[in-house]
């Protein structure tokens, strides 16, 4: 059976629905530190679970006969800057708990999300390669870089089958993101429909790697379903779909909502965004397990506005 930790989050929610559709509702156990939306809670088994509590996690794994874990719980970049020690504790101890369950052979496969946040100000910003300078300047980025090292160590040392992706900023309509720097790219669609205007917390020319959630979920499942022998990277794979600036997404919305107006008031999240790449080279993922994105900005805007208008 499959356990999703952090099932109420932006990615966790979509993974829960997709995996339940694929495998059946009772094969996929959703868990989080607090209950989520009714549509998630009504879609199958749910457990309240603190991912940093090893004994509680071990009990859920034994009770539901879990063999695969998707660890989606984390504190994201903006919030982690406000609570560094809480972020480190959650992001790292939840990972150690899951890696150690696999080392003890209590589970057989792990997905753990990394992020383009592992790159820092010294990293080449255009077409950032799989292997390059990584000196993240954010708490969140440091935790993701350390997590990548630990995943690779547990794979090489103990044969743990852990797989990971450096997600770009993710755009989705089913849930709101929580405390990230790329959250503007989700909020903007809600505000465009509700108020025809949005005040963006990043400057208009801040280009960041982004991906529509359908592509991110498909990348995750394609990686998890690949033969183990094909996976040459056991830290985390670069994956890419598109890069855009706030002004480009505003223009894309204006083609469907002509009266849409954007204003800019950069805040502390600007410094986080400035430390990240503007585009990513995902040739390793393409080569090793056939990754290919589908959604560009135009299709993303169409899908977001269509689903949020329902
Ligand atoms: C964040 N959405 O903004 C996350 C992600 C690349 C960005 O890691 O913190």
Coordinates of C-alpha atoms in Angstrom, one line a residue, residues 26-174:
X26 CA -8.1 2.0 -0.1
X27 CA -4.5 1.3 -1.4
X28 CA -3.6 5.0 -0.8
X29 CA -3.5 6.2 2.8
X30 CA -3.5 10.0 3.1
X31 CA -1.9 11.6 6.2
X32 CA -1.1 15.1 7.4
X33 CA -0.6 17.0 10.6
X34 CA -4.2 18.4 10.3
X35 CA -7.3 17.4 8.4
X36 CA -7.8 18.8 4.9
X37 CA -10.6 19.7 2.5
X38 CA -13.8 17.5 2.6
X39 CA -13.1 16.3 -1.0
X40 CA -9.8 14.9 0.1
X41 CA -11.1 13.5 3.4
X42 CA -14.0 11.8 1.7
X43 CA -11.8 10.2 -1.0
X44 CA -10.3 7.4 1.2
X45 CA -8.5 6.5 4.4
X46 CA -6.8 9.4 6.3
X47 CA -4.5 9.4 9.4
X48 CA -3.5 12.4 11.5
X49 CA 0.3 12.1 11.5
X50 CA 3.3 14.2 12.6
X51 CA 6.0 13.1 10.1
X52 CA 8.7 14.0 12.7
X53 CA 7.4 11.3 15.1
X54 CA 9.1 8.1 14.1
X55 CA 7.1 5.8 16.4
X56 CA 3.8 7.2 15.1
X57 CA 5.0 6.8 11.5
X58 CA 6.2 3.3 12.1
X59 CA 2.7 2.4 13.6
X60 CA 0.9 3.7 10.5
X61 CA 3.3 1.9 8.2
X62 CA 2.7 -1.4 10.1
X63 CA -1.1 -1.0 10.5
X64 CA -1.7 -0.3 6.8
X65 CA 1.0 -2.6 5.4
X66 CA 2.7 0.4 3.6
X67 CA 5.5 -0.4 1.2
X68 CA 5.7 3.0 -0.7
X69 CA 6.0 6.4 0.9
X70 CA 5.6 9.8 -0.8
X71 CA 7.0 12.3 1.7
X72 CA 5.4 15.6 0.7
X73 CA 5.4 17.4 4.1
X74 CA 7.8 20.4 4.3
X75 CA 8.0 24.0 5.2
X76 CA 8.5 26.0 2.0
X77 CA 11.0 28.9 1.2
X78 CA 9.2 32.0 2.5
X79 CA 7.9 30.5 5.8
X80 CA 11.2 28.7 6.4
X81 CA 13.0 32.1 6.5
X82 CA 10.7 33.1 9.4
X83 CA 11.1 29.8 11.4
X84 CA 14.5 28.4 10.4
X85 CA 14.8 25.8 13.2
X86 CA 11.2 24.6 12.8
X87 CA 11.8 24.3 9.1
X88 CA 15.0 22.3 9.5
X89 CA 13.4 20.0 12.1
X90 CA 10.4 19.3 9.9
X91 CA 12.2 19.0 6.6
X92 CA 15.1 16.9 7.8
X93 CA 13.7 14.7 10.6
X94 CA 10.7 13.7 8.5
X95 CA 13.2 12.6 5.8
X96 CA 15.4 10.7 8.3
X97 CA 12.3 8.9 9.6
X98 CA 11.3 7.7 6.1
X99 CA 14.9 6.8 5.0
X100 CA 15.4 4.8 8.2
X101 CA 12.2 2.9 7.7
X102 CA 13.5 1.9 4.3
X103 CA 16.9 1.0 5.7
X104 CA 15.2 -1.3 8.2
X105 CA 13.3 -2.8 5.2
X106 CA 9.9 -1.7 6.7
X107 CA 9.1 0.0 3.4
X108 CA 10.6 -0.6 -0.1
X109 CA 10.3 2.7 -2.0
X110 CA 10.4 6.4 -1.3
X111 CA 9.6 9.6 -3.2
X112 CA 11.0 12.7 -1.7
X113 CA 10.6 16.2 -3.4
X114 CA 13.6 18.4 -3.9
X115 CA 13.4 21.9 -5.5
X116 CA 15.2 24.3 -7.7
X117 CA 15.8 26.0 -4.4
X118 CA 18.9 23.8 -4.0
X119 CA 20.6 26.3 -6.4
X120 CA 22.0 29.6 -5.1
X121 CA 23.4 33.0 -6.2
X122 CA 26.6 31.4 -7.6
X123 CA 24.8 28.8 -9.7
X124 CA 24.7 29.6 -13.5
X125 CA 21.2 31.1 -13.9
X126 CA 20.4 30.0 -17.5
X127 CA 19.8 26.3 -18.4
X128 CA 21.1 25.3 -14.9
X129 CA 22.8 21.9 -15.4
X130 CA 22.1 18.8 -13.3
X131 CA 25.5 19.0 -11.8
X132 CA 26.8 22.5 -10.9
X133 CA 27.6 24.8 -8.0
X134 CA 24.9 24.5 -5.3
X135 CA 25.3 27.1 -2.5
X136 CA 21.6 27.8 -1.5
X137 CA 21.2 31.0 0.5
X138 CA 17.8 30.0 2.0
X139 CA 16.9 27.7 4.9
X140 CA 14.6 25.8 2.6
X141 CA 17.3 25.4 -0.1
X142 CA 19.8 24.3 2.5
X143 CA 17.4 21.6 3.8
X144 CA 16.7 20.4 0.2
X145 CA 20.4 20.3 -0.6
X146 CA 21.2 18.3 2.6
X147 CA 18.2 16.1 1.9
X148 CA 19.5 15.3 -1.6
X149 CA 22.9 14.3 -0.1
X150 CA 21.2 12.0 2.5
X151 CA 19.0 10.4 -0.2
X152 CA 22.1 9.6 -2.3
X153 CA 24.0 8.3 0.8
X154 CA 21.2 6.0 1.9
X155 CA 20.9 4.6 -1.7
X156 CA 24.6 4.0 -2.1
X157 CA 25.2 2.8 1.5
X158 CA 22.0 0.8 2.3
X159 CA 20.5 0.2 -1.2
X160 CA 17.4 2.4 -0.3
X161 CA 15.2 2.9 -3.4
X162 CA 14.6 6.7 -2.9
X163 CA 13.8 8.8 -5.9
X164 CA 13.6 12.6 -6.2
X165 CA 12.8 15.5 -8.5
X166 CA 13.9 19.2 -8.2
X167 CA 10.4 20.7 -8.7
X168 CA 10.2 24.2 -10.2
X169 CA 7.5 26.5 -9.0
X170 CA 4.2 24.6 -9.3
X171 CA 0.9 26.0 -10.6
X172 CA -2.3 24.3 -9.7
X173 CA -6.0 25.1 -9.0
X174 CA -7.2 22.3 -6.7

